[in-house]
Short mmCIF file of C-alpha atoms in Angstrom, two decimals:
data_model
loop_
_atom_site.label_atom_id
_atom_site.label_comp_id
_atom_site.label_asym_id
_atom_site.label_seq_id
_atom_site.Cartn_x
_atom_site.Cartn_y
_atom_site.Cartn_z
CA MET A 1 0.00 0.00 0.00
CA SER A 2 1.23 3.45 -0.80
CA ALA A 3 1.06 6.55 1.34
CA THR A 4 -2.31 8.23 1.71
CA SER A 5 -3.58 9.61 -1.60
CA VAL A 6 -6.10 12.30 -2.42
CA ILE A 7 -9.65 11.10 -1.67
CA PRO A 8 -11.64 10.55 -4.91
CA ALA A 9 -14.19 13.31 -5.46
CA ALA A 10 -17.06 10.80 -5.37
CA LEU A 11 -16.21 9.95 -1.76
CA GLU A 12 -15.15 13.32 -0.45
CA ARG A 13 -17.54 15.14 1.86
CA PRO A 14 -17.06 17.49 4.81
CA TYR A 15 -17.39 14.88 7.56
CA LYS A 16 -17.19 15.92 11.17
CA TYR A 17 -16.85 12.58 12.95
CA LEU A 18 -15.04 10.60 10.28
CA TRP A 19 -11.57 10.95 8.92
CA LEU A 20 -11.17 9.25 5.55
CA GLU A 21 -7.90 7.99 4.08
CA TRP A 22 -7.48 6.72 0.55
CA ASP A 23 -4.85 4.41 -0.89
CA GLN A 24 -4.94 4.65 -4.67
CA GLU A 25 -2.73 1.63 -5.34
CA PHE A 26 -5.13 -0.94 -3.86
CA ALA A 27 -8.29 1.23 -3.74
CA VAL A 28 -8.42 1.09 0.06
CA LEU A 29 -10.77 3.45 1.87
CA THR A 30 -10.06 3.74 5.60
CA ALA A 31 -12.65 5.41 7.82
CA ARG A 32 -11.39 6.50 11.21
CA ILE A 33 -14.23 7.37 13.54
CA CYS A 34 -13.60 10.08 16.11
CA VAL A 35 -16.50 11.09 18.32
CA LYS A 36 -15.56 13.33 21.22
CA PRO A 37 -15.51 13.06 24.17
CA ILE A 38 -16.82 9.49 24.16
CA GLN A 39 -15.91 7.35 21.17
CA CYS A 40 -19.29 5.84 20.44
CA TYR A 41 -21.87 5.43 17.69
CA SER A 42 -23.65 8.76 18.07
CA LEU A 43 -26.52 9.45 15.70
CA ALA A 44 -24.45 12.02 13.82
CA ALA A 45 -21.48 9.66 13.43
CA MET A 46 -23.76 6.88 12.19
CA ALA A 47 -25.35 9.21 9.65
CA GLU A 48 -21.90 10.04 8.31
CA LEU A 49 -20.88 6.39 8.13
CA GLN A 50 -24.10 5.56 6.29
CA GLN A 51 -23.26 8.33 3.83
CA VAL A 52 -19.84 6.78 3.21
CA PHE A 53 -21.49 3.40 2.55
CA ASN A 54 -24.05 5.01 0.24
CA ASP A 55 -21.25 6.69 -1.71
CA ILE A 56 -19.35 3.40 -2.02
CA SER A 57 -22.49 1.63 -3.28
CA ALA A 58 -23.21 4.47 -5.71
CA ASN A 59 -19.74 4.12 -7.28
CA PRO A 60 -19.27 0.42 -7.99
CA GLY A 61 -15.66 -0.65 -8.44
CA LEU A 62 -14.17 2.50 -6.93
CA VAL A 63 -13.51 1.09 -3.46
CA LYS A 64 -12.12 -2.42 -3.31
CA HIS A 65 -11.15 -2.56 0.36
CA PHE A 66 -12.88 -0.82 3.25
CA VAL A 67 -11.12 -0.48 6.60
CA MET A 68 -12.83 0.60 9.81
CA ALA A 69 -10.47 2.11 12.37
CA SER A 70 -10.51 4.61 15.17
CA GLY A 71 -9.21 8.15 15.37
CA ALA A 72 -9.32 8.07 19.19
CA PRO A 73 -6.18 6.78 20.89
CA GLY A 74 -6.68 3.65 23.02
CA VAL A 75 -10.31 3.15 22.06
CA PHE A 76 -11.82 1.47 19.01
CA ASN A 77 -15.42 2.14 19.93
CA PHE A 78 -17.62 1.97 23.02
CA GLY A 79 -20.75 1.19 21.03
CA GLY A 80 -24.08 2.81 21.83
CA ASP A 81 -24.40 6.42 22.87
CA LEU A 82 -25.18 5.83 26.56
CA SER A 83 -26.19 9.36 27.47
CA LEU A 84 -28.57 9.37 24.50
CA PHE A 85 -30.08 6.09 25.76
CA VAL A 86 -30.56 7.62 29.23
CA LEU A 87 -32.26 10.61 27.66
CA LEU A 88 -34.57 8.50 25.47
CA VAL A 89 -35.44 6.06 28.25
CA ARG A 90 -36.29 8.94 30.60
CA ALA A 91 -38.42 10.48 27.85
CA ARG A 92 -40.06 7.05 27.35
CA ASP A 93 -39.33 7.44 23.67
CA LEU A 94 -39.69 3.97 22.20
CA ASP A 95 -39.94 5.33 18.65
CA SER A 96 -36.56 7.06 18.85
CA LEU A 97 -34.91 4.03 20.47
CA LYS A 98 -36.21 1.94 17.58
CA LEU A 99 -35.05 4.54 15.10
CA TYR A 100 -31.54 4.49 16.61
CA ALA A 101 -31.56 0.70 16.47
CA ARG A 102 -32.77 0.62 12.86
CA ARG A 103 -29.95 2.95 11.83
CA CYS A 104 -27.51 0.56 13.43
CA VAL A 105 -29.07 -2.34 11.55
CA ASP A 106 -28.77 -0.44 8.26
CA LEU A 107 -25.02 -0.12 8.86
CA VAL A 108 -24.80 -3.76 9.93
CA TRP A 109 -26.66 -4.82 6.81
CA TRP A 110 -24.38 -2.88 4.49
CA LEU A 111 -21.24 -4.39 6.02
CA GLU A 112 -22.84 -7.84 6.01
CA ASN A 113 -23.41 -7.46 2.26
CA ALA A 114 -20.15 -5.67 1.42
CA ALA A 115 -18.80 -8.59 -0.62
CA GLN A 116 -21.90 -8.39 -2.78
CA VAL A 117 -21.01 -4.81 -3.77
CA GLY A 118 -17.41 -5.82 -4.45
CA VAL A 119 -15.85 -4.58 -1.23
CA HIS A 120 -13.53 -6.53 1.04
CA THR A 121 -13.68 -5.25 4.65
CA THR A 122 -11.26 -5.20 7.58
CA ALA A 123 -11.64 -3.91 11.14
CA LEU A 124 -8.39 -2.57 12.56
CA VAL A 125 -8.97 -2.56 16.31
CA GLN A 126 -6.24 -0.66 18.13
CA GLY A 127 -8.07 0.00 21.39
CA ASP A 128 -10.91 -1.18 23.57
CA ALA A 129 -14.16 -2.24 21.93
CA LEU A 130 -17.30 -2.60 24.00
CA GLY A 131 -20.86 -3.58 23.08
CA GLY A 132 -21.71 -2.13 19.69
CA GLY A 133 -18.01 -1.39 19.18
CA LEU A 134 -17.25 -5.11 19.24
CA GLU A 135 -20.34 -5.93 17.17
CA SER A 136 -19.21 -3.51 14.48
CA ALA A 137 -15.71 -5.03 14.40
CA LEU A 138 -16.99 -8.60 14.05
CA LEU A 139 -18.98 -7.62 10.96
CA HIS A 140 -15.83 -7.25 8.87
CA HIS A 141 -14.34 -10.01 6.74
CA ASN A 142 -11.05 -9.66 8.66
CA VAL A 143 -10.74 -8.62 12.28
CA ILE A 144 -7.30 -7.46 13.46
CA PHE A 145 -6.75 -6.70 17.16
CA GLU A 146 -3.65 -5.16 18.67
CA ARG A 147 -2.61 -7.18 21.70
CA ASN A 148 -3.47 -4.67 24.47
CA THR A 149 -7.08 -4.36 23.26
CA GLN A 150 -9.87 -5.57 25.53
CA ALA A 151 -13.40 -6.19 24.39
CA GLY A 152 -16.73 -7.59 25.48
CA TYR A 153 -20.45 -7.08 25.78
CA PRO A 154 -21.05 -5.38 29.15
CA GLU A 155 -24.73 -4.59 28.50
CA VAL A 156 -26.07 -7.31 30.81
CA LEU A 157 -24.51 -5.44 33.75
CA PHE A 158 -27.14 -2.77 33.31
CA ASN A 159 -29.95 -5.16 32.40
CA LEU A 160 -29.69 -4.74 28.66
CA PHE A 161 -28.19 -6.90 25.93
CA PRO A 162 -26.18 -6.12 22.82
CA GLY A 163 -28.91 -5.94 20.19
CA MET A 164 -27.24 -4.88 16.96
CA GLY A 165 -26.03 -8.24 15.69
CA ALA A 166 -24.00 -9.54 18.66
CA TRP A 167 -25.84 -12.86 18.90
CA HIS A 168 -25.79 -13.43 15.15
CA LEU A 169 -22.14 -12.53 14.67
CA THR A 170 -20.75 -14.16 17.79
CA ILE A 171 -22.60 -17.41 17.15
CA ARG A 172 -21.45 -17.40 13.54
CA LYS A 173 -17.78 -16.84 14.36
CA GLY A 174 -17.38 -18.42 17.80
CA GLY A 175 -20.30 -20.77 18.24
CA PHE A 176 -23.26 -20.87 20.61
CA GLY A 177 -21.30 -21.56 23.79
CA ILE A 178 -18.94 -18.63 23.27
CA ALA A 179 -21.86 -16.30 22.49
CA ASN A 180 -23.69 -17.43 25.63
CA ASP A 181 -20.63 -16.91 27.82
CA MET A 182 -19.81 -13.52 26.41
CA ILE A 183 -23.26 -11.98 26.21
CA LEU A 184 -24.70 -13.38 29.43
CA SER A 185 -21.64 -12.74 31.60
CA GLY A 186 -20.85 -9.17 30.54
CA GLN A 187 -17.18 -10.12 30.98
CA ILE A 188 -14.33 -8.29 29.26
CA TYR A 189 -11.83 -10.39 27.27
CA THR A 190 -8.29 -9.90 26.05
CA ALA A 191 -7.37 -9.94 22.37
CA ASP A 192 -5.71 -13.36 22.75
CA GLN A 193 -8.79 -14.83 24.43
CA LEU A 194 -10.98 -13.54 21.62
CA GLN A 195 -8.65 -15.02 19.02
CA ARG A 196 -8.80 -18.40 20.77
CA ALA A 197 -12.60 -18.08 20.73
CA GLY A 198 -12.46 -17.62 16.96
CA LEU A 199 -13.82 -14.07 16.98
CA VAL A 200 -10.60 -12.29 16.09
CA ASP A 201 -8.65 -13.39 13.02
CA LEU A 202 -5.30 -11.87 13.82
CA VAL A 203 -3.68 -10.50 17.00
CA VAL A 204 -0.56 -8.39 16.55
CA ASP A 205 1.71 -6.50 18.88
CA VAL A 206 0.89 -2.94 19.76
CA GLY A 207 1.81 -0.64 16.87
CA GLN A 208 1.84 -3.47 14.34
CA GLY A 209 -1.81 -3.15 13.29
CA GLU A 210 -1.14 -1.00 10.24
CA SER A 211 1.51 -3.30 8.81
CA ALA A 212 -0.72 -6.35 9.44
CA LEU A 213 -3.48 -4.54 7.59
CA ARG A 214 -1.16 -3.85 4.64
CA LYS A 215 -0.22 -7.53 4.48
CA ILE A 216 -3.89 -8.58 4.43
CA VAL A 217 -4.75 -6.11 1.67
CA ARG A 218 -1.69 -7.05 -0.42
CA SER A 219 -2.48 -10.72 -0.07
CA ALA A 220 -6.22 -10.42 -0.78
CA HIS A 221 -5.95 -7.93 -3.67
CA PRO A 222 -4.63 -10.18 -6.46
CA ARG A 223 -7.37 -12.75 -5.78
CA LEU A 224 -10.10 -10.31 -4.80
CA ARG A 225 -12.81 -11.57 -7.16
CA GLY A 226 -12.43 -15.12 -5.89
CA THR A 227 -12.23 -14.00 -2.29
CA LEU A 228 -15.38 -11.90 -2.54
CA THR A 229 -17.29 -14.71 -4.23
CA ALA A 230 -16.14 -17.09 -1.52
CA LEU A 231 -17.26 -14.60 1.14
CA GLN A 232 -20.68 -14.34 -0.53
CA ALA A 233 -20.87 -18.13 -0.44
CA ARG A 234 -19.92 -18.00 3.25
CA ARG A 235 -22.95 -15.77 3.84
CA ILE A 236 -25.16 -18.30 2.07
CA ALA A 237 -23.71 -21.08 4.23
CA ALA A 238 -24.18 -19.14 7.47
CA PRO A 239 -26.87 -16.59 6.65
CA ILE A 240 -27.98 -13.64 8.73
CA THR A 241 -31.28 -12.17 7.63
CA TYR A 242 -32.35 -8.55 7.76
CA GLU A 243 -35.63 -9.66 9.34
CA SER A 244 -33.94 -11.46 12.24
CA LEU A 245 -31.68 -8.46 12.89
CA GLN A 246 -34.78 -6.26 12.94
CA SER A 247 -36.62 -8.59 15.31
CA VAL A 248 -33.74 -8.49 17.77
CA VAL A 249 -33.44 -4.71 17.71
CA GLU A 250 -37.19 -4.36 18.31
CA LEU A 251 -36.73 -6.51 21.41
CA TRP A 252 -33.68 -4.45 22.38
CA ALA A 253 -35.63 -1.17 22.15
CA VAL A 254 -38.50 -2.50 24.24
CA SER A 255 -36.10 -3.87 26.85
CA ALA A 256 -34.18 -0.55 26.93
CA LEU A 257 -37.39 1.22 27.77
CA ARG A 258 -37.83 -1.04 30.80
CA LEU A 259 -34.49 -0.02 32.34
CA LYS A 260 -34.72 1.16 35.93
CA ASP A 261 -32.96 4.05 37.64
CA ARG A 262 -30.22 1.74 38.95
CA ASP A 263 -29.50 0.55 35.41
CA LEU A 264 -29.43 4.08 34.05
CA ARG A 265 -27.07 5.16 36.85
CA LEU A 266 -24.68 2.37 35.87
CA MET A 267 -24.83 3.53 32.27
CA GLU A 268 -24.04 7.07 33.40
CA ARG A 269 -21.17 5.73 35.51
CA LEU A 270 -19.60 4.03 32.50
CA ALA A 271 -20.03 7.11 30.35
CA ARG A 272 -18.41 9.30 33.01
CA ALA A 273 -15.52 6.86 33.43
CA GLN A 274 -14.75 7.11 29.76
CA VAL A 275 -14.95 10.88 29.79
CA ARG A 276 -12.45 10.91 32.66
CA LYS A 277 -10.06 8.73 30.63
CA VAL A 278 -10.30 11.11 27.71
CA GLY A 279 -9.55 13.89 30.19
CA GLY A 280 -6.27 12.19 31.08
CA ALA A 281 -7.21 9.72 33.84
CA ALA A 282 -5.38 6.39 33.75
CA GLU A 283 -8.53 4.27 33.84
CA GLY A 284 -11.68 4.34 31.74
CA ALA A 285 -14.80 2.35 30.96
CA VAL A 286 -13.11 -1.07 30.84
CA GLU A 287 -11.72 -0.64 34.37
CA GLU A 288 -15.10 0.69 35.49
CA ILE A 289 -16.85 -2.41 34.14
CA LYS A 290 -14.48 -4.56 36.16
CA ARG A 291 -15.36 -2.52 39.26
CA ILE A 292 -19.06 -2.93 38.54
CA GLU A 293 -18.54 -6.69 38.24
CA LEU A 294 -16.80 -6.63 41.63
CA ASP A 295 -19.50 -4.45 43.16
CA THR A 296 -22.17 -6.79 41.85
CA ALA A 297 -20.35 -9.89 43.07
CA TRP A 298 -19.40 -8.64 46.53
CA GLY A 299 -21.66 -5.70 47.28
CA PHE A 300 -20.50 -2.16 47.87
CA GLU A 301 -19.84 -2.69 51.60
CA ARG A 302 -17.45 -5.60 51.21
CA THR A 303 -15.32 -4.03 48.50
CA GLY A 304 -15.39 -0.60 50.05
CA LEU A 305 -16.26 0.74 46.62
CA SER A 306 -19.28 2.84 45.98
CA GLU A 307 -20.57 4.51 42.89
CA TRP A 308 -19.11 7.81 44.01
CA SER A 309 -15.90 6.61 45.59
CA THR A 310 -14.91 5.21 42.20
CA LEU A 311 -15.27 8.63 40.68
CA THR A 312 -12.57 10.31 42.67
CA MET B 1 -32.19 -11.30 -1.20
CA ARG B 2 -33.16 -7.95 0.28
CA PRO B 3 -31.56 -5.04 -1.59
CA LEU B 4 -28.76 -3.17 0.17
CA PRO B 5 -29.75 0.01 1.95
CA THR B 6 -28.75 2.65 -0.53
CA ALA B 7 -31.37 5.22 0.37
CA PRO B 8 -30.12 8.79 0.84
CA LEU B 9 -29.41 10.07 4.35
CA ARG B 10 -32.52 10.30 6.44
CA THR B 11 -33.23 13.89 7.35
CA ALA B 12 -35.46 15.82 9.67
CA VAL B 13 -38.31 15.43 7.21
CA THR B 14 -38.59 11.70 7.74
CA GLN B 15 -38.24 11.48 11.50
CA PRO B 16 -40.14 12.80 14.52
CA PHE B 17 -38.91 16.22 15.61
CA PHE B 18 -37.89 15.08 19.10
CA ILE B 19 -35.13 12.80 17.82
CA ASP B 20 -34.21 15.41 15.24
CA LEU B 21 -33.81 17.96 18.03
CA ILE B 22 -31.65 15.53 20.01
CA THR B 23 -29.44 15.02 16.97
CA ARG B 24 -29.16 18.69 16.08
CA THR B 25 -28.30 19.70 19.66
CA ASP B 26 -26.13 16.65 20.38
CA GLU B 27 -22.90 18.62 20.37
CA ALA B 28 -24.19 21.28 22.77
CA ARG B 29 -25.53 18.60 25.14
CA ARG B 30 -22.21 16.77 25.01
CA GLY B 31 -20.45 20.09 25.51
CA PHE B 32 -22.35 20.47 28.78
CA GLU B 33 -21.76 16.95 30.06
CA THR B 34 -18.07 16.99 29.25
CA ASN B 35 -17.22 20.47 30.41
CA PRO B 36 -14.29 20.08 32.86
CA ARG B 37 -16.01 22.15 35.54
CA VAL B 38 -19.23 20.14 35.23
CA LEU B 39 -17.23 16.90 35.42
CA GLN B 40 -15.45 18.20 38.48
CA ILE B 41 -18.79 18.89 40.17
CA VAL B 42 -19.98 15.37 39.31
CA ALA B 43 -16.73 13.89 40.65
CA ASP B 44 -16.10 16.00 43.74
CA GLY B 45 -19.34 17.84 44.54
CA LEU B 46 -19.17 21.44 45.67
CA SER B 47 -18.01 23.41 48.66
CA VAL B 48 -20.86 24.99 50.61
CA GLU B 49 -19.92 28.43 49.27
CA ARG B 50 -20.11 27.24 45.66
CA TYR B 51 -23.34 25.35 46.27
CA ARG B 52 -24.91 28.50 47.74
CA ARG B 53 -23.81 30.38 44.63
CA LEU B 54 -25.30 27.67 42.39
CA LEU B 55 -28.66 27.81 44.15
CA LEU B 56 -28.70 31.61 44.14
CA GLU B 57 -28.12 31.53 40.40
CA LEU B 58 -30.71 28.80 39.89
CA TYR B 59 -33.25 30.83 41.83
CA HIS B 60 -33.23 33.40 39.05
CA VAL B 61 -33.62 30.76 36.34
CA VAL B 62 -36.64 29.33 38.14
CA TRP B 63 -38.13 32.74 39.00
CA HIS B 64 -38.10 33.78 35.33
CA PHE B 65 -39.17 30.41 33.94
CA ASN B 66 -42.92 30.95 34.13
CA PRO B 67 -42.87 34.56 32.93
CA THR B 68 -40.86 33.41 29.90
CA CYS B 69 -43.38 30.63 29.21
CA ALA B 70 -46.22 33.15 29.66
CA ALA B 71 -44.59 35.56 27.19
CA ALA B 72 -44.34 32.74 24.66
CA ALA B 73 -47.90 31.50 25.28
CA SER B 74 -49.28 34.99 24.73
CA ARG B 75 -47.58 35.26 21.33
CA LEU B 76 -48.35 31.83 19.94
CA SER B 77 -50.81 31.84 17.08
CA ASP B 78 -53.94 29.72 17.15
CA LYS B 79 -52.31 27.16 14.90
CA HIS B 80 -50.10 26.36 17.89
CA ALA B 81 -52.98 26.27 20.39
CA GLU B 82 -51.90 22.83 21.59
CA ILE B 83 -48.50 24.24 22.58
CA ARG B 84 -50.22 27.11 24.38
CA TYR B 85 -52.22 24.65 26.48
CA PHE B 86 -49.08 22.62 27.13
CA LEU B 87 -47.39 25.75 28.46
CA TYR B 88 -50.38 26.59 30.70
CA ASP B 89 -50.18 23.14 32.29
CA HIS B 90 -46.43 23.35 32.62
CA MET B 91 -46.58 26.74 34.29
CA MET B 92 -49.06 25.39 36.83
CA GLU B 93 -46.67 22.58 37.70
CA GLU B 94 -43.67 24.88 38.04
CA LYS B 95 -45.52 27.55 40.03
CA GLY B 96 -43.83 28.25 43.36
CA HIS B 97 -40.72 26.19 42.72
CA GLU B 98 -38.49 29.18 43.37
CA GLY B 99 -39.66 28.70 46.97
CA TRP B 100 -38.08 25.23 46.96
CA VAL B 101 -34.77 26.78 45.93
CA ALA B 102 -35.10 29.39 48.69
CA ASN B 103 -35.81 26.64 51.24
CA ASP B 104 -32.70 24.69 50.15
CA LEU B 105 -30.72 27.91 50.46
CA GLU B 106 -31.98 28.34 54.00
CA VAL B 107 -30.69 24.83 54.87
CA VAL B 108 -27.21 25.86 53.71
CA GLY B 109 -27.31 29.15 55.59
CA VAL B 110 -28.76 31.75 53.21
CA SER B 111 -31.82 33.62 54.48
CA HIS B 112 -34.79 34.53 52.29
CA SER B 113 -33.89 38.22 52.59
CA GLU B 114 -30.37 37.50 51.30
CA VAL B 115 -31.89 35.60 48.36
CA ALA B 116 -33.99 38.64 47.50
CA LEU B 117 -30.90 40.87 47.53
CA TYR B 118 -28.72 38.62 45.35
CA ARG B 119 -27.76 40.02 41.96
CA PRO B 120 -27.47 37.20 39.43
CA SER B 121 -24.32 36.84 37.33
CA ASN B 122 -24.08 38.22 33.83
CA SER B 123 -24.33 34.64 32.54
CA ILE B 124 -27.76 34.27 34.16
CA LEU B 125 -28.84 37.70 32.93
CA ALA B 126 -27.80 36.66 29.42
CA LEU B 127 -29.64 33.33 29.72
CA ASN B 128 -32.87 34.91 30.95
CA GLY B 129 -32.53 37.85 28.58
CA TYR B 130 -32.13 35.55 25.59
CA ASN B 131 -35.11 33.41 26.59
CA TYR B 132 -37.39 36.45 26.97
CA TRP B 133 -36.16 37.96 23.70
CA SER B 134 -36.48 34.71 21.83
CA ALA B 135 -40.04 34.07 23.04
CA ASP B 136 -41.00 37.68 22.35
CA ARG B 137 -39.17 38.58 19.14
CA ARG B 138 -37.59 35.50 17.62
CA HIS B 139 -40.34 32.87 17.67
CA PRO B 140 -42.66 31.92 20.56
CA CYS B 141 -42.08 28.18 19.94
CA SER B 142 -38.43 28.75 20.90
CA VAL B 143 -39.52 28.41 24.52
CA LEU B 144 -39.73 24.65 23.90
CA GLY B 145 -35.98 24.68 23.27
CA MET B 146 -35.45 26.25 26.70
CA LEU B 147 -37.70 23.60 28.26
CA TYR B 148 -35.88 20.82 26.46
CA ALA B 149 -32.40 21.94 27.56
CA LEU B 150 -33.39 22.57 31.18
CA GLU B 151 -35.26 19.29 31.47
CA VAL B 152 -32.42 17.29 29.94
CA ILE B 153 -30.02 18.91 32.39
CA ALA B 154 -32.34 18.15 35.32
CA SER B 155 -33.46 14.62 34.42
CA VAL B 156 -30.30 13.24 32.83
CA TYR B 157 -27.55 15.07 34.73
CA GLY B 158 -29.38 16.22 37.90
CA GLY B 159 -29.00 12.83 39.62
CA PRO B 160 -25.21 12.57 39.48
CA ILE B 161 -24.81 16.25 40.37
CA ALA B 162 -27.21 16.03 43.37
CA ALA B 163 -25.53 12.83 44.63
CA ALA B 164 -22.08 14.43 44.46
CA ILE B 165 -23.22 17.59 46.26
CA LYS B 166 -25.00 15.57 48.94
CA GLU B 167 -21.84 13.51 49.59
CA SER B 168 -19.48 16.46 49.59
CA LEU B 169 -21.62 18.48 52.01
CA LEU B 170 -22.71 15.48 54.14
CA LEU B 171 -26.36 16.46 53.72
CA GLU B 172 -29.03 14.15 55.12
CA ASP B 173 -31.90 12.81 53.03
CA ASP B 174 -33.02 15.48 50.59
CA ARG B 175 -32.44 18.37 52.97
CA GLY B 176 -30.75 21.16 51.06
CA ILE B 177 -31.00 19.41 47.72
CA SER B 178 -34.78 19.03 47.46
CA PHE B 179 -35.08 21.30 44.41
CA ILE B 180 -32.57 19.33 42.33
CA THR B 181 -33.67 15.84 43.44
CA SER B 182 -37.38 16.51 43.02
CA HIS B 183 -36.77 17.73 39.49
CA ILE B 184 -34.92 14.56 38.48
CA THR B 185 -38.13 12.52 38.62
CA MET B 186 -40.47 15.35 37.80
CA ASP B 187 -38.53 16.41 34.75
CA ALA B 188 -38.36 12.82 33.50
CA GLU B 189 -42.17 13.00 33.44
CA HIS B 190 -41.99 16.42 31.80
CA MET B 191 -39.57 15.08 29.23
CA ALA B 192 -42.07 12.43 28.17
CA GLU B 193 -44.75 15.13 27.80
CA LEU B 194 -42.38 17.48 26.02
CA ARG B 195 -41.50 14.75 23.52
CA LEU B 196 -45.15 14.37 22.59
CA ILE B 197 -45.64 18.10 22.06
CA LEU B 198 -42.36 18.48 20.12
CA ASN B 199 -43.42 15.70 17.78
CA THR B 200 -46.46 17.79 16.79
CA ILE B 201 -44.21 20.54 15.37
CA ARG B 202 -44.25 20.46 11.58
CA ASP B 203 -43.04 23.85 10.33
CA ASP B 204 -39.35 24.49 9.75
CA GLU B 205 -39.44 28.01 11.20
CA SER B 206 -40.49 26.68 14.60
CA LYS B 207 -38.00 23.81 14.42
CA VAL B 208 -35.11 26.15 13.70
CA ALA B 209 -36.07 28.49 16.56
CA ILE B 210 -36.45 25.59 19.02
CA THR B 211 -33.10 24.12 18.00
CA GLU B 212 -31.36 27.48 18.35
CA SER B 213 -32.87 28.03 21.78
CA ALA B 214 -31.96 24.55 23.05
CA THR B 215 -28.39 24.98 21.82
CA PHE B 216 -28.08 28.39 23.42
CA ASN B 217 -29.53 27.17 26.74
CA PHE B 218 -27.14 24.20 26.91
CA GLU B 219 -24.16 26.42 26.15
CA GLN B 220 -25.19 29.25 28.46
CA PHE B 221 -26.04 26.91 31.33
CA THR B 222 -22.56 25.45 30.92
CA ARG B 223 -21.15 28.99 31.32
CA VAL B 224 -23.24 29.41 34.50
CA LEU B 225 -21.81 26.24 36.04
CA GLU B 226 -18.31 27.18 34.92
CA ALA B 227 -18.56 30.48 36.76
CA ILE B 228 -19.74 29.29 40.18
#
C-alpha cells in the first residue's frame, strides 16, 4: 500500500466525525471514527458512516477494500451512545430508540453485504471495543486486534443486551457456547482470548496493526474476485437475515425502555468513566466495568467501593 | 435477497422532531456533560460556598421560567394552540418552585432576605434575557428549546450532580438538595410530555427556533456552572 492519496471526489464530503484515508494503489478506503468526548456510535457519526457506505455503493468498483479504524487513541469504539439512551429512556421514547436501532441495523446490513457490492472489509482494532463497538468489528471479513485491546459485551450489567447483531455474529464466528458466555456474563476479554474463541482473526503486537493490515490487503488484492465470491458463499452457508436483525433490535428497544434508575445510573457511571479517561485519567470504561462486576459480586460494603468513591 | 440500503441520508423530514432535536443539539448537550467544571462537580461535589452560589443563580432561572413561558404563550398563534395549552399546564406545575430553591438555600445558611438581595451573574442575565427575547421577538415556539435543555439537564444530569453535592456536604436525606432531586423525577415525566408536544411541530421556522434556543440554553447553562 502506498502513502495516503487524495480522496476521490465521489467519496469526499465534509465529515465531522469521520476521517477518511485513501490508498490509490489498492483502492483502500479507511474510515477512522472520532466522536468526542466518548468514542461511540452517536446518531451524527452513524449518519456520516451511512453516507460513506451510500457513496461506495453508488460508485461500484471505486472502493475495493474498506477499513474501519478509530481516530481516538486507546479506544476502538464503546458502542451505543449511553447518554442518549438515558435521555430517550427517561423520555419514554420507544420510537426514537427503535429509530436508533434501525440505523444501526442499516449499517450492519451494508457491512454484512459488502462482498456483494465488491468490497472486502477489515476492522483494525487498536483500542478497547465494547458492546456495539465489538459488534461492528466482528462484521468485517477480517478482524485485526492489537494485543493490548480488551473487548466484550457489558450490556447485561445494566440489564440490557447487545442488540445490533451480537448474537448473530458471535454465534457465527465463535459458536453458541462462546456467544452465551460472552453476552450473558458481561465479561471483558483480552485480544488473545478472543482469538482463541475464533472471533478475532489476527492479533498483533501494539503498533503493528497498520503493517498487518497492509499484508492482508496485499495478499487479498490479487485474488479479490475469488475472495469476494467465496465470502458471498460464506454468507449463504451461514446466513444472517435482515428480518432477524430487525426482530432483535425491536426486542432491544422495548427492553431498553424497561431499564430502571439503577441501570441508568450504571450507564451514566460508564459514560463518566470514559470521559475521565479522555480527560487524562489512567482508567476508563473497561476498568469501570471490572469494578461494577466486583460491586455486583461482593456488594458495595465488602469491596469498600461505591458509585461515588470510584469517581474520585 | 433484500436489496442493500442505498437510500439517501434520512433527514429531519422523515423522522419525529424530538429525535431530530436531540441530533441537532447533540454537540451542545455533550459540551455540557463533558465540560471540565461540570465533570469536576460530578466527581467531587461542591463546597458549601459554591453550592450557595449555584442555588442563588438557579433561583433566578426558576423565577423567570414561568414569565418566559407566559410571554411565549401569549404570542403563539392559534395554529399552535396545543402548545399554548401545554405551556399553561407546565406553568401550573412549576408555580412556586423558586420557593423550593429558597428553602434549600436556608438549609445551607442563606436567608430569604439574602436571596432577595442577590444580583445574578451576567451569565444568568444573558440566559434569561435571551429566553425572553427569543419568546418575544424570535419565535414563541423557541420556549420549547429552553424547556428541552433545562429538562435534559435536570433529568439526565441532575441525579449525578445532586448525589455528588450531597456527599461532599454530608447532607441528610433530601435536605438542602430538594429542588434538584425533586426535578430529576419530575422532569423525567416532563420530558415524556415534552417529547409528545415536540413531535407535533411540523413547520421548519419553529423547528429552527427551538433548536437554536436549546443549543443556546445548553451552552449558556454550561457557562453558569463554569462560573460558580
